[in-house]
Tab-separated table of C-alpha atoms in Angstrom:
chain	number	residue	atom	x	y	z
A	1	MET	CA	-31.565	-26.155	-2.484
A	2	ASP	CA	-28.020	-25.042	-3.305
A	3	ASN	CA	-27.137	-28.400	-4.886
A	4	PRO	CA	-29.442	-29.376	-7.790
A	5	ASP	CA	-30.559	-32.961	-8.304
A	6	GLU	CA	-31.388	-32.498	-12.005
A	7	PHE	CA	-29.097	-32.389	-15.004
A	8	ARG	CA	-31.105	-30.762	-17.791
A	9	ILE	CA	-30.393	-29.719	-21.352
A	10	ASP	CA	-32.649	-27.833	-23.766
A	11	LEU	CA	-32.253	-28.685	-27.453
A	12	ASP	CA	-33.530	-25.672	-29.382
A	13	PRO	CA	-33.734	-25.916	-33.204
A	14	GLN	CA	-32.688	-22.635	-34.805
A	15	PRO	CA	-34.383	-21.262	-37.944
A	16	GLY	CA	-33.771	-23.706	-40.770
A	17	ARG	CA	-33.969	-26.723	-38.439
A	18	ASP	CA	-37.023	-28.538	-37.089
A	19	PHE	CA	-38.189	-31.011	-34.478
A	20	GLY	CA	-36.819	-33.930	-36.486
A	21	ASP	CA	-33.338	-32.441	-36.221
A	22	ALA	CA	-33.815	-32.062	-32.469
A	23	ILE	CA	-34.703	-35.775	-32.299
A	24	THR	CA	-31.457	-36.687	-34.063
A	25	ALA	CA	-29.484	-34.511	-31.663
A	26	ALA	CA	-31.318	-35.919	-28.629
A	27	LEU	CA	-30.541	-39.520	-29.560
A	28	ALA	CA	-26.855	-38.670	-29.898
A	29	LEU	CA	-26.987	-36.695	-26.655
A	30	ARG	CA	-28.322	-39.758	-24.846
A	31	ASP	CA	-25.185	-41.658	-25.886
A	32	VAL	CA	-22.871	-38.858	-24.726
A	33	MET	CA	-24.625	-38.679	-21.369
A	34	ALA	CA	-24.467	-42.465	-20.970
A	35	GLU	CA	-20.698	-42.313	-21.441
A	36	ALA	CA	-20.629	-39.832	-18.551
A	37	GLY	CA	-22.635	-42.177	-16.351
A	38	LEU	CA	-25.942	-40.309	-16.710
A	39	LYS	CA	-29.217	-42.004	-17.664
A	40	ALA	CA	-31.074	-39.629	-19.974
A	41	TYR	CA	-34.815	-39.017	-20.161
A	42	ALA	CA	-36.538	-36.961	-22.853
A	43	LYS	CA	-39.684	-34.897	-23.172
A	44	THR	CA	-41.091	-32.548	-25.740
A	45	SER	CA	-40.700	-28.888	-24.829
A	46	GLY	CA	-44.270	-28.223	-25.910
A	47	ASN	CA	-42.938	-26.121	-28.760
A	48	ARG	CA	-40.178	-26.952	-31.288
A	49	GLY	CA	-37.529	-28.388	-29.001
A	50	ILE	CA	-36.689	-31.295	-26.725
A	51	HIS	CA	-35.707	-31.283	-23.065
A	52	VAL	CA	-33.284	-33.978	-21.905
A	53	TYR	CA	-32.948	-34.706	-18.191
A	54	ALA	CA	-30.959	-36.937	-15.875
A	55	ARG	CA	-31.297	-37.369	-12.142
A	56	ILE	CA	-28.048	-36.628	-10.302
A	57	LYS	CA	-26.900	-36.871	-6.721
A	58	PRO	CA	-26.986	-33.401	-5.074
A	59	THR	CA	-23.253	-33.290	-4.430
A	60	HIS	CA	-22.346	-30.172	-6.451
A	61	GLU	CA	-23.612	-26.608	-6.626
A	62	PHE	CA	-25.225	-25.006	-9.652
A	63	GLN	CA	-22.055	-23.656	-11.250
A	64	ASP	CA	-20.427	-27.080	-11.185
A	65	VAL	CA	-23.496	-28.681	-12.745
A	66	ARG	CA	-23.556	-25.990	-15.425
A	67	HIS	CA	-19.936	-26.770	-16.256
A	68	GLY	CA	-20.926	-30.413	-16.657
A	69	VAL	CA	-23.671	-29.408	-19.095
A	70	ILE	CA	-21.179	-27.283	-21.045
A	71	GLY	CA	-18.753	-30.194	-21.253
A	72	ILE	CA	-21.438	-32.488	-22.640
A	73	ALA	CA	-22.733	-29.807	-25.019
A	74	ARG	CA	-19.256	-29.284	-26.471
A	75	GLU	CA	-18.673	-33.003	-26.872
A	76	LEU	CA	-21.988	-33.337	-28.717
A	77	GLU	CA	-21.012	-30.377	-30.899
A	78	ARG	CA	-17.637	-31.977	-31.625
A	79	ARG	CA	-19.332	-35.153	-32.826
A	80	MET	CA	-22.053	-33.408	-34.847
A	81	PRO	CA	-20.637	-30.021	-35.897
A	82	GLU	CA	-22.988	-29.634	-38.868
A	83	LEU	CA	-26.097	-30.232	-36.766
A	84	VAL	CA	-25.330	-29.041	-33.233
A	85	THR	CA	-23.956	-25.823	-31.757
A	86	SER	CA	-23.204	-24.577	-28.269
A	87	ALA	CA	-22.619	-20.988	-29.452
A	88	TRP	CA	-24.375	-18.648	-27.033
A	89	TRP	CA	-24.610	-15.701	-29.450
A	90	LYS	CA	-27.538	-16.182	-31.837
A	91	GLU	CA	-25.755	-14.795	-34.868
A	92	GLU	CA	-23.080	-17.480	-34.480
A	93	ARG	CA	-25.420	-20.484	-34.288
A	94	GLY	CA	-26.367	-20.782	-37.947
A	95	GLU	CA	-28.920	-23.381	-39.023
A	96	ARG	CA	-28.209	-25.831	-36.229
A	97	VAL	CA	-29.723	-27.172	-33.024
A	98	PHE	CA	-28.624	-25.061	-30.069
A	99	VAL	CA	-27.654	-26.894	-26.875
A	100	ASP	CA	-28.812	-24.443	-24.219
A	101	PHE	CA	-26.391	-24.997	-21.335
A	102	ASN	CA	-27.702	-22.029	-19.363
A	103	GLN	CA	-30.791	-23.992	-18.366
A	104	ALA	CA	-28.531	-25.312	-15.608
A	105	ASN	CA	-28.292	-21.868	-13.993
A	106	ARG	CA	-29.864	-21.302	-10.609
A	107	ASP	CA	-32.256	-18.610	-11.846
A	108	ARG	CA	-33.572	-20.403	-14.942
A	109	THR	CA	-37.047	-21.878	-15.295
A	110	ILE	CA	-38.098	-24.570	-17.743
A	111	ALA	CA	-41.461	-26.087	-18.653
A	112	ALA	CA	-42.301	-28.838	-16.172
A	113	ALA	CA	-43.293	-32.315	-17.291
A	114	TYR	CA	-46.955	-32.408	-18.376
A	115	SER	CA	-47.295	-28.635	-18.271
A	116	PRO	CA	-49.463	-27.069	-21.014
A	117	ARG	CA	-47.861	-24.312	-23.052
A	118	PRO	CA	-49.588	-21.038	-24.024
A	119	LEU	CA	-49.543	-21.842	-27.733
A	120	PRO	CA	-52.183	-22.623	-30.376
A	121	GLY	CA	-53.587	-26.119	-29.885
A	122	ALA	CA	-52.630	-26.187	-26.190
A	123	PRO	CA	-49.549	-28.433	-26.554
A	124	VAL	CA	-48.166	-30.188	-23.492
A	125	SER	CA	-44.521	-30.731	-22.559
A	126	THR	CA	-44.728	-34.525	-22.562
A	127	PRO	CA	-42.265	-37.152	-21.263
A	128	LEU	CA	-41.700	-39.846	-23.895
A	129	SER	CA	-39.770	-43.064	-24.129
A	130	TRP	CA	-36.856	-42.989	-26.540
A	131	GLU	CA	-38.789	-45.276	-28.877
A	132	GLU	CA	-41.766	-42.898	-28.832
A	133	LEU	CA	-39.518	-39.895	-29.398
A	134	ARG	CA	-38.197	-41.312	-32.699
A	135	GLU	CA	-41.644	-40.979	-34.301
A	136	ALA	CA	-42.994	-38.059	-32.257
A	137	THR	CA	-44.691	-34.933	-33.548
A	138	PRO	CA	-45.124	-32.135	-30.969
A	139	SER	CA	-48.666	-31.280	-32.089
A	140	ASP	CA	-49.796	-34.819	-31.171
A	141	PHE	CA	-49.378	-34.073	-27.459
A	142	THR	CA	-52.024	-31.666	-26.206
A	143	ILE	CA	-54.302	-31.230	-23.201
A	144	GLY	CA	-56.822	-33.321	-25.142
A	145	THR	CA	-54.558	-36.283	-25.963
A	146	VAL	CA	-52.038	-36.637	-23.136
A	147	PRO	CA	-54.530	-37.844	-20.453
A	148	GLU	CA	-55.521	-40.737	-22.715
A	149	LEU	CA	-51.869	-41.497	-23.414
A	150	LEU	CA	-51.217	-41.840	-19.670
A	151	GLN	CA	-54.133	-44.239	-19.360
A	152	GLN	CA	-52.613	-46.426	-22.067
A	153	ARG	CA	-49.121	-46.730	-20.610
A	154	GLU	CA	-47.025	-45.784	-17.583
A	155	CYS	CA	-45.110	-42.524	-17.544
A	156	PRO	CA	-41.673	-43.167	-19.122
A	157	TRP	CA	-40.112	-41.118	-16.355
A	158	ALA	CA	-41.532	-43.271	-13.553
A	159	ASP	CA	-38.074	-44.637	-12.682
A	160	ILE	CA	-36.086	-41.408	-13.101
A	161	ASP	CA	-35.128	-41.395	-9.402
A	162	ALA	CA	-33.893	-44.994	-9.425
A	163	GLU	CA	-30.390	-44.385	-10.789
A	164	PRO	CA	-29.055	-40.903	-9.932
A	165	GLY	CA	-25.716	-40.193	-11.569
A	166	GLN	CA	-22.629	-38.343	-10.446
A	167	VAL	CA	-22.013	-34.938	-12.008
A	168	ALA	CA	-18.271	-34.988	-11.263
A	169	ARG	CA	-17.415	-36.972	-14.393
A	170	PRO	CA	-18.868	-34.668	-17.078
A	171	THR	CA	-17.665	-31.655	-15.073
A	172	SER	CA	-14.053	-32.764	-15.502
A	173	SER	CA	-12.363	-31.264	-18.570
A	174	ARG	CA	-10.255	-34.435	-18.747
A	175	HIS	CA	-13.219	-36.684	-19.537
A	176	TRP	CA	-13.444	-35.797	-23.246
A	177	GLY	CA	-10.504	-33.426	-23.459
A	178	THR	CA	-12.803	-30.407	-23.782
A	179	GLY	CA	-12.861	-27.376	-21.544
A	180	CYS	CA	-15.949	-26.570	-19.528
A	181	SER	CA	-15.619	-22.822	-19.210
A	182	PRO	CA	-18.395	-20.757	-20.829
A	183	PRO	CA	-17.866	-19.792	-24.474
A	184	GLN	CA	-16.257	-16.384	-24.896
A	185	ARG	CA	-16.879	-13.879	-27.630
A	186	ASN	CA	-14.307	-11.470	-28.993
A	187	MET	CA	-15.494	-8.056	-27.925
A	188	LYS	CA	-14.219	-4.695	-29.101
A	189	PRO	CA	-12.612	-2.579	-26.351
A	190	PRO	CA	-14.848	0.175	-24.981
A	191	ARG	CA	-14.645	3.519	-26.705
A	192	PRO	CA	-12.876	6.214	-24.678
A	193	THR	CA	-15.289	8.420	-22.808
A	194	THR	CA	-14.884	12.148	-22.378
A	195	ARG	CA	-15.969	14.083	-19.305
A	196	ARG	CA	-15.647	17.723	-18.277
A	197	SER	CA	-14.245	18.468	-14.864
A	198	PRO	CA	-16.329	20.411	-12.327
A	199	ARG	CA	-14.221	23.539	-12.997
A	200	GLY	CA	-15.255	23.370	-16.658
A	201	SER	CA	-11.685	23.848	-17.877
A	202	ASP	CA	-9.971	20.453	-18.036
A	203	VAL	CA	-11.291	17.696	-20.317
A	204	ALA	CA	-10.157	14.173	-19.549
A	205	SER	CA	-10.728	10.879	-21.384
A	206	CYS	CA	-10.425	7.382	-19.979
A	207	THR	CA	-8.151	5.536	-22.430
A	208	GLY	CA	-7.885	2.254	-20.525
A	209	SER	CA	-4.317	2.863	-19.388
A	210	GLY	CA	-5.016	6.031	-17.463
A	211	LEU	CA	-6.800	9.365	-17.524
A	212	ARG	CA	-5.416	11.696	-20.210
A	213	ARG	CA	-5.942	15.401	-19.644
A	214	GLU	CA	-6.352	17.988	-22.350
A	215	ASP	CA	-2.819	19.189	-21.693
A	216	GLY	CA	-1.423	15.715	-22.442
A	217	ARG	CA	-0.526	14.744	-18.887
A	218	ARG	CA	-1.659	11.298	-17.698
A	219	THR	CA	-3.175	10.557	-14.303
A	220	ARG	CA	-4.858	7.560	-12.731
A	221	CYS	CA	-8.182	6.546	-14.293
A	222	THR	CA	-10.274	7.398	-11.242
A	223	ARG	CA	-13.215	9.685	-10.860
A	224	PRO	CA	-12.384	12.887	-8.961
A	225	SER	CA	-14.625	13.912	-6.106
A	226	GLY	CA	-17.534	15.998	-7.274
A	227	TRP	CA	-18.095	14.066	-10.535
């Protein structure tokens, strides 16, 4: 259970974008994944987005797989910068489709294939062929329509286990020349904190480079016993 056998990406349209934009991103994502040796499968999320999966050989642990997802997300963003973003912070995403790379984390859950969602109309997260996805509308796939759909044709994911890919290729930063480390955000340094010593006489503030006393002397930034 320490080495996942799924490579999964959640395409989440931000405000100002819709399911049609997610379709465009998903089709391009399929090409990026194919270049990395991964056969992509798509399903509706049951809401506004699209989930894209690939079966992989369980040769790497979760962090490695997540790095592979980040590498692919950044390559997709490089090719479609006006449509796609991998920015983790919401205020930095703009009106684009967010590639949620954290779905590859060990502790994350995602709607399973054919699972109904607790939304009006009872939509179902439905596996689709790539041809079906081009013309899909999420509201067409509900607990009332999906059983009939499965009677009409085989599940498009029936062969998902036939060709597991290797995650090592998209994990490598050399594959597309993009780094796979998580995006970083410029953060302001913490504000100095002020504490009163147990004797009630000396006030010290942690400045980052040491503990400055009221009398101006500097000591190590450690907490004295009794604090």
